[in-house]
mmCIF file of C-alpha atoms in Angstrom:
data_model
loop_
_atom_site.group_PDB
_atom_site.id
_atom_site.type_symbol
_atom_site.label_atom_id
_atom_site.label_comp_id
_atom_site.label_asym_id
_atom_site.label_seq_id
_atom_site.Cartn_x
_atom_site.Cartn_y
_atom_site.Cartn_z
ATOM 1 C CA UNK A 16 36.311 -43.756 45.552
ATOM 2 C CA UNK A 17 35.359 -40.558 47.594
ATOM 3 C CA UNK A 18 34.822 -37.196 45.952
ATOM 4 C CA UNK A 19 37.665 -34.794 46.015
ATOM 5 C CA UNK A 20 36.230 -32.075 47.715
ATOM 6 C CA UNK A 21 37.900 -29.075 46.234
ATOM 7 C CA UNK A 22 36.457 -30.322 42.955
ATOM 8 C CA UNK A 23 33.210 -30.825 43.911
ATOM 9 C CA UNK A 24 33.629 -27.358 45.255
ATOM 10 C CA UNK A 25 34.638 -25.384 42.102
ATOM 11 C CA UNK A 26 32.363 -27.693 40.423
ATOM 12 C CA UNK A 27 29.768 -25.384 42.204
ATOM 13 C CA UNK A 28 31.165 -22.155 42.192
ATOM 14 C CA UNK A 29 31.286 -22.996 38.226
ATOM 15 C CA UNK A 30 27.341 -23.463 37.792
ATOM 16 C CA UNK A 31 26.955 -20.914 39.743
ATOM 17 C CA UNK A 32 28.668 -18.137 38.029
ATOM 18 C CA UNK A 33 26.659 -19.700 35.290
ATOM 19 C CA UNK A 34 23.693 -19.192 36.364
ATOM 20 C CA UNK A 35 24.467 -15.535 37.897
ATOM 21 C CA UNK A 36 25.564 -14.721 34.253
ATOM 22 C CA UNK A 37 22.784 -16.259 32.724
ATOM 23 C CA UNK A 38 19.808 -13.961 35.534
ATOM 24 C CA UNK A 39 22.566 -11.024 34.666
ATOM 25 C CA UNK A 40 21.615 -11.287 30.812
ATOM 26 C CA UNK A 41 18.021 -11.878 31.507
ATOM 27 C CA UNK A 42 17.876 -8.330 33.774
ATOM 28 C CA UNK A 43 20.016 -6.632 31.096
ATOM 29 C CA UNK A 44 17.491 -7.773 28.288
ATOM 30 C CA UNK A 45 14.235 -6.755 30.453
ATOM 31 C CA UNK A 46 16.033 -3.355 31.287
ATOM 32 C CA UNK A 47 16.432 -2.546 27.976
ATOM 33 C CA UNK A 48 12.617 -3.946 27.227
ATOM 34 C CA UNK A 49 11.290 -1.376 29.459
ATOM 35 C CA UNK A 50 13.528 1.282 28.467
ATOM 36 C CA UNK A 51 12.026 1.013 25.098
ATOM 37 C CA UNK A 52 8.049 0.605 26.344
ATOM 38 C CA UNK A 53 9.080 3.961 27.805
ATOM 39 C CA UNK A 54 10.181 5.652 25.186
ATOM 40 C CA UNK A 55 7.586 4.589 22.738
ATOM 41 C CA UNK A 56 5.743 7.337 22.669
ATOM 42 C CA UNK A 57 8.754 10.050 21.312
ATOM 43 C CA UNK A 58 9.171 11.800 18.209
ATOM 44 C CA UNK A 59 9.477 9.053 15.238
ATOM 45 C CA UNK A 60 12.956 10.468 13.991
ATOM 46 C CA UNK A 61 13.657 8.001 10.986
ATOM 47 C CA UNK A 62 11.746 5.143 9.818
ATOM 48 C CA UNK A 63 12.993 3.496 6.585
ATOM 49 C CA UNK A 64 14.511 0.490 4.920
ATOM 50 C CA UNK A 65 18.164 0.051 3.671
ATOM 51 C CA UNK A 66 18.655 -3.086 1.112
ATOM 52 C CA UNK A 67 16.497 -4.443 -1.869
ATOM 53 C CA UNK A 68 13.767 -5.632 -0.472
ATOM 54 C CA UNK A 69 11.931 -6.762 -3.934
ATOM 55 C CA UNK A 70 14.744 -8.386 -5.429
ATOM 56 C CA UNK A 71 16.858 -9.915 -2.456
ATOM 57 C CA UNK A 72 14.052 -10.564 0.040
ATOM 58 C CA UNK A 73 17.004 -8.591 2.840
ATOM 59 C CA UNK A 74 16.347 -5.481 3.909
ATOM 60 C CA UNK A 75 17.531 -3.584 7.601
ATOM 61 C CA UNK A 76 14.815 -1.883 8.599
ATOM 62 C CA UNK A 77 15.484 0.804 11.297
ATOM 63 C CA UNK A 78 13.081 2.929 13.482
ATOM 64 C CA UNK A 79 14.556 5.668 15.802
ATOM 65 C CA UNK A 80 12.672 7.901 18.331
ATOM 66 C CA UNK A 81 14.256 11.121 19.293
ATOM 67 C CA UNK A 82 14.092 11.620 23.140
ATOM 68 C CA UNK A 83 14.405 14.396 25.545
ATOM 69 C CA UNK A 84 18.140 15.841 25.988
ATOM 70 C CA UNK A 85 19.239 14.618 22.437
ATOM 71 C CA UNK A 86 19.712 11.183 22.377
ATOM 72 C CA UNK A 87 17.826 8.898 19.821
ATOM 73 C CA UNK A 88 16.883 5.356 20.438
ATOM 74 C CA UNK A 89 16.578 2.900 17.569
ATOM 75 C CA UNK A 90 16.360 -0.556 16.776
ATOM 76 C CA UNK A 91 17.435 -1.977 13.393
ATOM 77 C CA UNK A 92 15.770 -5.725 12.268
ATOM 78 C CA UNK A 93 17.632 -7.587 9.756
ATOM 79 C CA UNK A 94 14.678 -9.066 7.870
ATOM 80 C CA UNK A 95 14.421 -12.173 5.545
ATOM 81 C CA UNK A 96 11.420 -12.260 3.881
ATOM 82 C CA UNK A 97 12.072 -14.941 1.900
ATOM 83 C CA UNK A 98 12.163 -17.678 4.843
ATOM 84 C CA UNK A 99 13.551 -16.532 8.135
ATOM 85 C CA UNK A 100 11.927 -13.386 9.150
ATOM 86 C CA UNK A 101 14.449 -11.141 11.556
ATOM 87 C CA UNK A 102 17.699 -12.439 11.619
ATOM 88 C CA UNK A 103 19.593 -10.094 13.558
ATOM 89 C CA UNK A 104 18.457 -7.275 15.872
ATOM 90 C CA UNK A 105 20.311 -3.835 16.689
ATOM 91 C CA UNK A 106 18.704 -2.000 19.887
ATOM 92 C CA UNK A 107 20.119 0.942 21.308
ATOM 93 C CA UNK A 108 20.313 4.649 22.720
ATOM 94 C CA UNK A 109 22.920 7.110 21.587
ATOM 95 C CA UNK A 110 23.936 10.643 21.589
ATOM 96 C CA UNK A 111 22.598 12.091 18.205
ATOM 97 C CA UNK A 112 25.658 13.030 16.202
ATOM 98 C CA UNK A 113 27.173 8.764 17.295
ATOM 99 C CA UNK A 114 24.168 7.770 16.033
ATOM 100 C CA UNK A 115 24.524 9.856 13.036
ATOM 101 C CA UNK A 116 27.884 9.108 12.342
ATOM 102 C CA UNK A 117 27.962 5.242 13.468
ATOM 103 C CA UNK A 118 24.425 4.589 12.758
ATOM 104 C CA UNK A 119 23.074 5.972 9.525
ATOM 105 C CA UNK A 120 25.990 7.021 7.887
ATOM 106 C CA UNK A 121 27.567 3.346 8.004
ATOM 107 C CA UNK A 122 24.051 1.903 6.375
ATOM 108 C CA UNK A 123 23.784 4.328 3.827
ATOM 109 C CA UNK A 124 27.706 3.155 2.676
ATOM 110 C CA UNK A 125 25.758 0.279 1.224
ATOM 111 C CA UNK A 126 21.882 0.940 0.247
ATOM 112 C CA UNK A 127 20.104 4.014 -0.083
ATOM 113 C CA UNK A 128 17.526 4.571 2.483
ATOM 114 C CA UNK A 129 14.072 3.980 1.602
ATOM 115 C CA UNK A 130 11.604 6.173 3.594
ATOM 116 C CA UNK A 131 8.708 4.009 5.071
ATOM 117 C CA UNK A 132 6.243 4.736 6.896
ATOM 118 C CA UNK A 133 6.484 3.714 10.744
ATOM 119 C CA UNK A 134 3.012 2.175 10.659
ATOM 120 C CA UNK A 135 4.138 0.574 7.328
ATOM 121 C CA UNK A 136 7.985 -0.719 9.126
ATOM 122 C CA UNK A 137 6.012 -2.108 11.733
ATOM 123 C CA UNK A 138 3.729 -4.358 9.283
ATOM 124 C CA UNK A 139 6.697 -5.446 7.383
ATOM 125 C CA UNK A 140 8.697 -6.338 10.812
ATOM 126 C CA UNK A 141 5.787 -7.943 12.198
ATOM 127 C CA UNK A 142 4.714 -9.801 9.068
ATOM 128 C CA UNK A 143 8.263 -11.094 8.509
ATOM 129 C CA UNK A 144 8.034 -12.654 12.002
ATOM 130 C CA UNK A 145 4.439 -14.220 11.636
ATOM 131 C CA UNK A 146 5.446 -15.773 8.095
ATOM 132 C CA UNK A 147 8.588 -17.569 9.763
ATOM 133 C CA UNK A 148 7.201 -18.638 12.887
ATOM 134 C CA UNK A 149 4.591 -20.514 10.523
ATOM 135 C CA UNK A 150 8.000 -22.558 8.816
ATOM 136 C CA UNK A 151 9.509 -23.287 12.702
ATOM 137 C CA UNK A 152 11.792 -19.979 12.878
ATOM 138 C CA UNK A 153 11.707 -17.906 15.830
ATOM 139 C CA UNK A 154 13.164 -14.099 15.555
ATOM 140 C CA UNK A 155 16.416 -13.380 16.988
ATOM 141 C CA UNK A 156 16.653 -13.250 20.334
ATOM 142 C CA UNK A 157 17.032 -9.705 20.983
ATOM 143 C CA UNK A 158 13.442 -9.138 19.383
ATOM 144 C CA UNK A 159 11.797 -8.981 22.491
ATOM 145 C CA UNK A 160 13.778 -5.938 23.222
ATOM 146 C CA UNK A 161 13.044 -3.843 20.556
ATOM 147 C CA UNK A 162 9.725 -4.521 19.918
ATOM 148 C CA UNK A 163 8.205 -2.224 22.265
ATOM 149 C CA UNK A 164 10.184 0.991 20.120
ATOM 150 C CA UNK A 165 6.775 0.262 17.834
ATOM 151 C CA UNK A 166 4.437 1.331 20.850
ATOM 152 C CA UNK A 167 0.932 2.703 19.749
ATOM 153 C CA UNK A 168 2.427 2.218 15.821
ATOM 154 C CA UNK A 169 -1.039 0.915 13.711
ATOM 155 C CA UNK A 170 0.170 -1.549 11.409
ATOM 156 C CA UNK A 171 -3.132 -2.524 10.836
ATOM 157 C CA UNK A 172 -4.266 1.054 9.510
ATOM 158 C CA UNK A 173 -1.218 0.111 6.418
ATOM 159 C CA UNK A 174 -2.958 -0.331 3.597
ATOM 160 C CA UNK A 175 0.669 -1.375 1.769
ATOM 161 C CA UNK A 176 0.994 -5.270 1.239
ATOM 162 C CA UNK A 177 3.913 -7.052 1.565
ATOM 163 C CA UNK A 178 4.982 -10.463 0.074
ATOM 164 C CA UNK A 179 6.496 -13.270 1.976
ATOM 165 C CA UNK A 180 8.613 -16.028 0.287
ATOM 166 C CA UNK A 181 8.986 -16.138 -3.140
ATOM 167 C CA UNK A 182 6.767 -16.975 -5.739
ATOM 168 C CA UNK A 183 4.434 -18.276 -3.413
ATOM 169 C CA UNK A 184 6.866 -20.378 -1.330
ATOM 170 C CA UNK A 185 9.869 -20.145 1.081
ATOM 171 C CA UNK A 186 13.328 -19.625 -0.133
ATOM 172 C CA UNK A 187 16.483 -20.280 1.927
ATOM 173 C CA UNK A 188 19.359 -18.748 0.477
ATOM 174 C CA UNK A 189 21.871 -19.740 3.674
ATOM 175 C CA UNK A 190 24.025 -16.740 5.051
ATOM 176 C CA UNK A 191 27.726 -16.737 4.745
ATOM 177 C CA UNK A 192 28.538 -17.822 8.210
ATOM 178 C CA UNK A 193 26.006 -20.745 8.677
ATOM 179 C CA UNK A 194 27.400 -24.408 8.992
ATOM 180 C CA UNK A 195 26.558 -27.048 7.222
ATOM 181 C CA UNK A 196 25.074 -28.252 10.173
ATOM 182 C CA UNK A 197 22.621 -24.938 10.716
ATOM 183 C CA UNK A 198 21.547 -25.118 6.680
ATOM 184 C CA UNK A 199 20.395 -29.110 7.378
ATOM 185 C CA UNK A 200 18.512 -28.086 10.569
ATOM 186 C CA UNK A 201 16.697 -24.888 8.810
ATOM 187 C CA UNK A 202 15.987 -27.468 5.813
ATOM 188 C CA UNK A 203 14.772 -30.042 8.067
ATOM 189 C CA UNK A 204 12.304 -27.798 9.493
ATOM 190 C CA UNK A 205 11.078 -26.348 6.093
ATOM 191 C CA UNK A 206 10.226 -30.258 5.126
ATOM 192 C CA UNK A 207 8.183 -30.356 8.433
ATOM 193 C CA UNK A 208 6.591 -27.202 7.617
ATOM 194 C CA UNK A 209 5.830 -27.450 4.077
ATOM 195 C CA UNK A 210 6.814 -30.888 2.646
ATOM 196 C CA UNK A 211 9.716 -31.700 0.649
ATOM 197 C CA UNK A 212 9.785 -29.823 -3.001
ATOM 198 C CA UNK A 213 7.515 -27.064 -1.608
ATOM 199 C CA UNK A 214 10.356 -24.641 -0.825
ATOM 200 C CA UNK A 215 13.254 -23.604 -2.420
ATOM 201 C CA UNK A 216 17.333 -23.318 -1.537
ATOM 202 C CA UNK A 217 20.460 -21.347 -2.437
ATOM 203 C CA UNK A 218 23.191 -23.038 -0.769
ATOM 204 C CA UNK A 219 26.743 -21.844 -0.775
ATOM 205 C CA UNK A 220 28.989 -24.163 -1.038
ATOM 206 C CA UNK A 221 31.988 -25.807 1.198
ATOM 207 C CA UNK A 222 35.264 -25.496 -0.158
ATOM 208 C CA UNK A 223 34.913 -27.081 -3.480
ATOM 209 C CA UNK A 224 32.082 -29.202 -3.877
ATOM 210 C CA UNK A 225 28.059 -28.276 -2.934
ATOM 211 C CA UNK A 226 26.384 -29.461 0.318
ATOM 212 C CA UNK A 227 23.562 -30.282 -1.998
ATOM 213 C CA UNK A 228 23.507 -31.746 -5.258
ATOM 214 C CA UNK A 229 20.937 -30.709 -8.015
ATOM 215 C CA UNK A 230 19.726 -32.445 -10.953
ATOM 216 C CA UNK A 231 20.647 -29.280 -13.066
ATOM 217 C CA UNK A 232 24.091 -29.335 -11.742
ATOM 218 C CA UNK A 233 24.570 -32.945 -13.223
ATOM 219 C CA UNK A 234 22.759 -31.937 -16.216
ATOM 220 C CA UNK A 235 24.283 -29.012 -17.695
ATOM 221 C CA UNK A 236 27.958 -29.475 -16.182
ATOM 222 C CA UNK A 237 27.285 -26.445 -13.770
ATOM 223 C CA UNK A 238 30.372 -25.839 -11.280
ATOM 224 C CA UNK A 239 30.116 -25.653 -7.924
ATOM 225 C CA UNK A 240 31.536 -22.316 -8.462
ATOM 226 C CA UNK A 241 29.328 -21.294 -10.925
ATOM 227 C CA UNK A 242 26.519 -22.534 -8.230
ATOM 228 C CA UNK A 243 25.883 -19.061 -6.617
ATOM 229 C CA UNK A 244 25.440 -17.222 -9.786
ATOM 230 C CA UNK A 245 22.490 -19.227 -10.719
ATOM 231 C CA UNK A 246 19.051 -16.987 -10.326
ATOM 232 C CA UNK A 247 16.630 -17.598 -8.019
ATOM 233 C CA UNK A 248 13.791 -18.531 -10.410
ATOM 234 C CA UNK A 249 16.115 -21.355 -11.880
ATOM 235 C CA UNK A 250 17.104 -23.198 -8.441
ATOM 236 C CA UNK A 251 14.677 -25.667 -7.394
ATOM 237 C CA UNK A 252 15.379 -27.362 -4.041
ATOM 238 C CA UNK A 253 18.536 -28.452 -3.261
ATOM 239 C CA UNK A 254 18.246 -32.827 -1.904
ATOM 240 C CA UNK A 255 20.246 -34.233 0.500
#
């Protein structure tokens, strides 16, 4: 049967708006690169950490640069230092009083901002993303475009240490909108990394009943509601 040729034609004009929105993205991302490698060398205007780092392994960690005219440029890393290094990435320039108002205002609704040192923001950034590319994990996508806000930063001249995992091993505690799906792939990778039982995992569960099942659960009658309340020093991993 021959080809209709109007649908072999949109069939084209579809992969290649595709691909022009695809090269679009990838100029858009290396403009705002090299915006940043630019502007590297401004004023550090705030460099601190909002979230408990110690007890929650999540922390935002934002680094601005005041520039010439009044705008600031920042970049904010959602870190997990627990398992999955930086999460999410923020990178942008404002006018000062937006980024005052939209910026540091809406973090400090939640956390109070702990003042870091930039040389000592970089090291934790960079150390969150070192410790999860060793379990598989890559850092969010957008990393490559904030990254060069550190410029000349030392993180080597930090004499602060950080800790990675917790007590001595990974732990996944899976984010509120991950699938089922996402949690078995980031597992998966954790028992390539590290071996089974060498990690551990808070899962949330689905609906009613867990996506993993626990010994302790069917020893001591926990709920699947009661699942999430259970401390971090009691879970063990969570099997299939």
């Amino acid at each position: 049967m021959a080809k209709d040729p109007r649908k072999h034609q949109k069939k084209i004009e579809r992969r290649r708006a595709k691909e022009r929105r695809k090269s679009a993205g990838a100029v858009v991302a290396q403009g705002m690169a090299g915006r940043m490698t630019r502007i590297s060398v401004a004023p550090i205007l705030h460099s601190c950490c909002y979230g408990d780092l110690d007890d929650q392994g999540m922390t935002q960690a934002l680094i601005s640069r005041r520039l010439h005219g009044g705008d600031v440029a920042f970049a904010i890393f959602l870190l997990d230092t627990y398992c999955l290094g930086v999460k999410d990435v923020t990178v942008h320039i404002l006018p000062r009083s937006e980024y005052d108002r939209t910026v540091v205002a809406h973090l400090a609704r939640e956390f109070a901002p702990q003042p870091m040192s930039p040389n000592a923001l970089r090291k934790l950034v960079e150390g969150a993303v070192e410790y999860a590319r060793k379990l598989g994990f890559s850092p969010h996508r957008d990393y490559r475009k904030a990254a060069p806000i550190f410029g000349d930063l030392d993180a080597t001249s930090c004499g602060e240490e950080f800790e990675y995992g917790k007590d001595g091993r990974p732990l996944y505690i899976s984010g509120p909108n991950e699938s089922s799906a996402k949690m078995r792939e980031i597992i998966s990778r954790l028992d390539d990394a590290c071996g089974q039982d060498e990690y551990r995992v808070v899962a949330l569960v689905d609906g009613n009943s867990p996506l993993w099942e626990d010994a302790m659960m069917e020893e001591d009658d926990t709920t699947a509601e009661d699942y999430e309340d259970i401390e971090y020093e009691e879970t063990d991993r969570l099997r299939r």
